[in-house]
Coordinates of C-alpha atoms and ligand atoms in Angstrom, one line a residue:
M25 CA 102.2 125.0 72.5
P26 CA 99.3 124.0 70.1
P27 CA 96.8 121.2 70.7
R28 CA 98.2 117.9 71.0
P29 CA 95.8 116.5 67.2
K30 CA 93.2 114.4 68.1
F31 CA 93.8 110.7 67.8
T32 CA 91.7 107.0 68.8
P33 CA 93.7 104.4 70.5
L34 CA 92.6 100.9 69.4
D35 CA 92.1 98.3 72.0
D36 CA 91.0 94.6 70.8
A37 CA 86.7 95.5 70.5
L38 CA 88.1 98.7 68.3
Y39 CA 90.6 97.0 66.4
D40 CA 88.0 94.3 65.5
Y41 CA 85.4 96.7 64.9
L42 CA 88.0 98.2 62.4
V43 CA 88.7 95.0 60.5
S44 CA 84.7 94.2 59.9
H45 CA 84.3 97.8 58.8
R46 CA 86.7 96.9 55.3
S47 CA 86.2 95.4 51.7
P48 CA 85.2 91.2 53.0
D49 CA 87.9 88.6 52.5
D50 CA 87.7 86.0 49.8
A51 CA 87.7 82.4 51.0
V52 CA 91.4 82.6 49.5
V53 CA 92.1 85.1 51.7
R54 CA 90.3 83.5 54.3
E55 CA 92.1 79.6 54.1
L56 CA 95.9 81.2 53.8
R57 CA 95.5 83.1 56.9
E58 CA 94.0 79.8 58.9
E59 CA 96.8 77.6 57.0
T60 CA 99.5 80.0 59.0
A61 CA 98.0 80.3 62.2
R62 CA 98.2 76.9 62.7
L63 CA 102.4 77.5 61.7
G64 CA 101.8 78.7 65.4
D65 CA 103.9 81.8 66.4
R66 CA 105.1 81.9 62.9
A67 CA 102.1 83.1 61.8
V68 CA 102.6 87.2 63.9
M69 CA 104.9 87.7 60.8
Q70 CA 102.3 87.8 58.4
I71 CA 101.0 91.7 58.1
S72 CA 96.7 92.3 59.5
P73 CA 94.1 92.0 57.3
D74 CA 93.5 95.7 57.3
Q75 CA 97.1 96.5 56.1
A76 CA 96.8 93.9 52.8
T77 CA 93.6 95.7 52.1
F78 CA 95.5 99.3 52.3
L79 CA 98.4 97.6 50.2
R80 CA 95.8 96.6 47.2
I81 CA 94.0 100.1 47.2
L82 CA 97.2 101.7 47.3
V83 CA 98.3 99.9 44.8
A84 CA 95.3 100.4 42.5
A85 CA 95.2 104.0 43.4
I86 CA 98.4 105.0 42.0
G87 CA 97.7 102.8 38.6
A88 CA 101.1 100.7 39.6
R89 CA 102.1 97.9 36.9
R90 CA 105.2 97.3 38.2
A91 CA 106.5 96.6 42.8
V92 CA 108.6 94.6 44.8
E93 CA 108.2 93.2 47.8
V94 CA 110.5 92.4 50.7
G95 CA 109.7 88.8 52.9
T96 CA 107.2 87.5 51.5
F97 CA 106.6 84.2 53.3
T98 CA 103.4 82.1 52.9
G99 CA 102.0 85.5 50.3
F100 CA 99.5 86.9 52.2
S101 CA 101.1 90.7 51.5
A102 CA 102.1 89.4 48.3
L103 CA 98.3 88.4 47.4
A104 CA 97.1 91.6 48.2
I105 CA 99.8 93.6 46.4
A106 CA 99.5 91.5 43.2
R107 CA 95.0 92.3 43.4
G108 CA 95.7 95.6 43.3
L109 CA 98.1 95.4 39.8
P110 CA 96.7 95.2 36.6
K111 CA 96.1 91.6 34.6
D112 CA 99.6 92.6 32.8
G113 CA 101.4 93.7 36.2
R114 CA 104.2 92.1 37.7
L115 CA 105.5 91.7 41.3
L116 CA 108.9 90.4 41.8
C117 CA 109.1 88.6 45.4
F118 CA 112.3 88.1 47.5
D119 CA 112.4 85.9 50.5
V120 CA 114.9 83.2 51.8
S121 CA 112.6 80.5 52.7
E122 CA 111.5 77.6 50.5
E123 CA 109.3 76.2 52.8
W124 CA 107.1 79.0 54.0
T125 CA 106.9 80.5 50.2
K126 CA 106.0 77.3 48.9
V127 CA 102.7 77.9 51.0
A128 CA 102.5 81.3 49.3
R129 CA 102.6 80.3 45.5
R130 CA 99.9 77.7 46.4
Y131 CA 97.4 80.9 47.5
W132 CA 98.6 82.9 44.0
E133 CA 97.2 80.1 41.9
K134 CA 94.0 79.9 43.7
A135 CA 94.0 83.1 43.7
G136 CA 94.6 83.6 39.8
V137 CA 97.5 85.4 40.0
A138 CA 100.3 83.6 40.2
D139 CA 101.1 84.4 36.4
R140 CA 101.6 88.0 38.4
I141 CA 104.2 87.2 40.8
E142 CA 107.8 85.8 40.4
L143 CA 109.6 84.6 43.4
R144 CA 113.5 85.1 43.9
L145 CA 114.5 83.0 46.8
G146 CA 118.1 84.1 48.2
P147 CA 119.2 86.8 50.9
A148 CA 117.8 90.0 49.6
A149 CA 120.6 92.1 49.9
E150 CA 122.0 89.7 47.3
T151 CA 118.7 89.3 45.2
L152 CA 118.4 93.1 45.3
R153 CA 121.3 94.2 43.9
A154 CA 121.1 91.7 41.0
L155 CA 118.2 94.2 39.5
P156 CA 117.9 96.3 36.6
E157 CA 119.6 100.1 37.4
E158 CA 116.5 101.4 36.5
R159 CA 114.0 103.7 37.9
L160 CA 110.7 102.0 36.3
L161 CA 109.3 100.7 40.3
D162 CA 105.7 102.1 40.7
F163 CA 105.8 100.1 44.7
A164 CA 107.7 98.4 47.0
F165 CA 106.9 97.1 50.3
I166 CA 109.5 95.8 52.8
D167 CA 109.1 93.3 55.3
A168 CA 111.9 91.0 56.0
D169 CA 114.7 90.5 58.5
K170 CA 115.1 94.4 60.1
K171 CA 118.9 94.6 60.2
G172 CA 118.6 94.3 56.3
Y173 CA 116.3 97.2 56.2
P174 CA 118.8 99.6 55.3
V175 CA 119.8 98.1 52.1
Y176 CA 117.0 96.6 51.3
W177 CA 115.2 100.7 50.9
E178 CA 118.9 101.9 49.4
E179 CA 118.6 99.4 47.0
V180 CA 114.0 99.9 46.3
V181 CA 114.5 103.7 46.4
R182 CA 117.3 104.4 44.1
R183 CA 114.5 102.6 41.6
L184 CA 111.6 103.6 42.0
R185 CA 109.9 106.2 39.7
P186 CA 109.4 110.0 40.4
G187 CA 106.6 109.1 42.7
G188 CA 106.6 105.7 43.2
L189 CA 106.0 104.4 46.8
V190 CA 107.9 102.7 49.1
A191 CA 105.7 101.1 52.6
V192 CA 108.0 99.7 55.5
D193 CA 106.4 97.8 58.0
N194 CA 107.1 97.4 62.1
V195 CA 108.8 100.8 62.4
L196 CA 106.8 100.8 65.4
W197 CA 108.0 97.5 66.6
E198 CA 105.4 97.0 69.8
G199 CA 106.3 100.7 71.0
E200 CA 109.9 100.1 71.3
V201 CA 111.1 102.8 69.5
V202 CA 110.5 105.2 72.0
Q203 CA 111.2 102.9 74.8
A204 CA 115.2 103.8 76.0
D205 CA 115.4 100.7 78.5
K206 CA 115.4 98.5 75.2
R207 CA 117.6 98.0 73.7
G208 CA 117.3 93.8 71.7
E209 CA 119.1 94.0 68.3
D210 CA 115.9 94.7 66.4
V211 CA 114.6 97.8 68.0
L212 CA 118.5 99.3 67.8
A213 CA 118.0 98.5 64.1
I214 CA 114.2 99.7 63.2
R215 CA 115.3 102.9 65.4
R216 CA 118.5 103.4 63.6
F217 CA 116.0 102.9 60.1
N218 CA 113.8 104.6 61.0
E219 CA 116.6 108.4 61.1
L220 CA 117.7 107.2 58.2
V221 CA 114.4 107.2 56.3
L222 CA 113.9 111.0 58.1
A223 CA 116.9 112.2 56.8
D224 CA 116.8 111.1 53.1
T225 CA 115.9 113.9 50.5
R226 CA 115.1 111.8 48.4
V227 CA 111.7 110.9 49.9
E228 CA 108.4 112.3 51.9
S229 CA 108.0 110.1 53.9
V230 CA 105.5 109.4 56.6
M231 CA 104.4 107.1 59.7
L232 CA 100.8 105.8 60.3
A233 CA 99.5 104.0 63.1
V234 CA 98.9 100.8 61.3
A235 CA 99.5 97.3 62.6
D236 CA 103.2 97.4 63.9
G237 CA 103.5 101.3 62.4
L238 CA 103.5 101.4 58.3
T239 CA 106.3 103.8 57.0
L240 CA 105.1 105.3 53.7
A241 CA 107.6 107.0 51.2
R242 CA 107.2 109.3 48.1
R243 CA 110.1 109.0 45.6
L244 CA 110.2 112.5 44.9
P245 CA 111.5 113.8 40.7
Ligands
SAM16 C1 107.9 89.1 58.5 S1 107.7 88.1 57.8 C2 107.2 88.6 56.1 C3 105.6 88.4 56.2 C4 104.9 88.8 54.7 N1 104.5 90.1 54.5 C5 103.6 88.2 55.2 O1 102.7 89.6 55.2 O2 103.0 87.3 55.0 C6 109.3 87.8 56.6 C7 110.1 86.9 55.9 O3 111.6 88.2 55.5 C8 112.0 86.4 54.7 N2 113.6 86.9 55.3 C9 114.2 86.9 56.7 N3 115.6 87.3 56.5 C10 115.9 87.6 54.9 C11 116.7 87.8 53.8 N4 118.3 87.9 55.0 N5 116.4 87.9 52.7 C12 115.2 87.4 52.0 N6 114.0 87.1 53.1 C13 114.2 87.3 54.1 C14 111.6 85.8 56.1 O4 111.9 83.9 55.0 C15 110.2 85.6 56.2 O5 109.0 84.9 55.4

């Protein structure tokens, strides 16, 4: 047996160290995160600061111009993606909540990226299907209801350009994916989704131990 590759589990101290050793957040991000934190338990839906920086770098690194986000909440991940786009880039956001995305719109304005972002309200399975059947998307981020992931994946992957990327959040579901006694509907949905990605020959993919697990997939030609 080859030796087990080295990996470093994160505890709170190491995570704080990691978060403080990335390019610092600006005032808009700090304010948005503080306002979202005041929502209480719901705030855990927001992606982590390191994930946001990672998304921004990824989007910029592939020179993305057209991006899609499924699951916007108060707009933190969308802000990161929009900031990775060029000025004439476009991010289409999908969410069902007018209440939460109102917060998002305010911060996109403050950050000066509102003109790059279009928000479509409604169940994403329907709103995504309404997109043109063209392979023009450079980047997609999926972070909405877990049962919807297979549909979001399909609608997004078929529209990715060759070499386009899709990132999917929460694929480790707090580690429950490998705990057989965990049978909640979300973890069952995530397990099924992870197998679906593995079997999808249109992409090459990797699961990253970032936050709650982030799958990154690249559309093959
Ligand atoms: C985990 S949160 C997204 C967090 C966001 N990416 C961030 O970093 O702040 C999930 C979002 O998915 C939205 N959502 C839930 N079901 C949905 C559906 N069927 N269609 C579209 N959006 C949905 C919720 O309203 C919520 O804002």
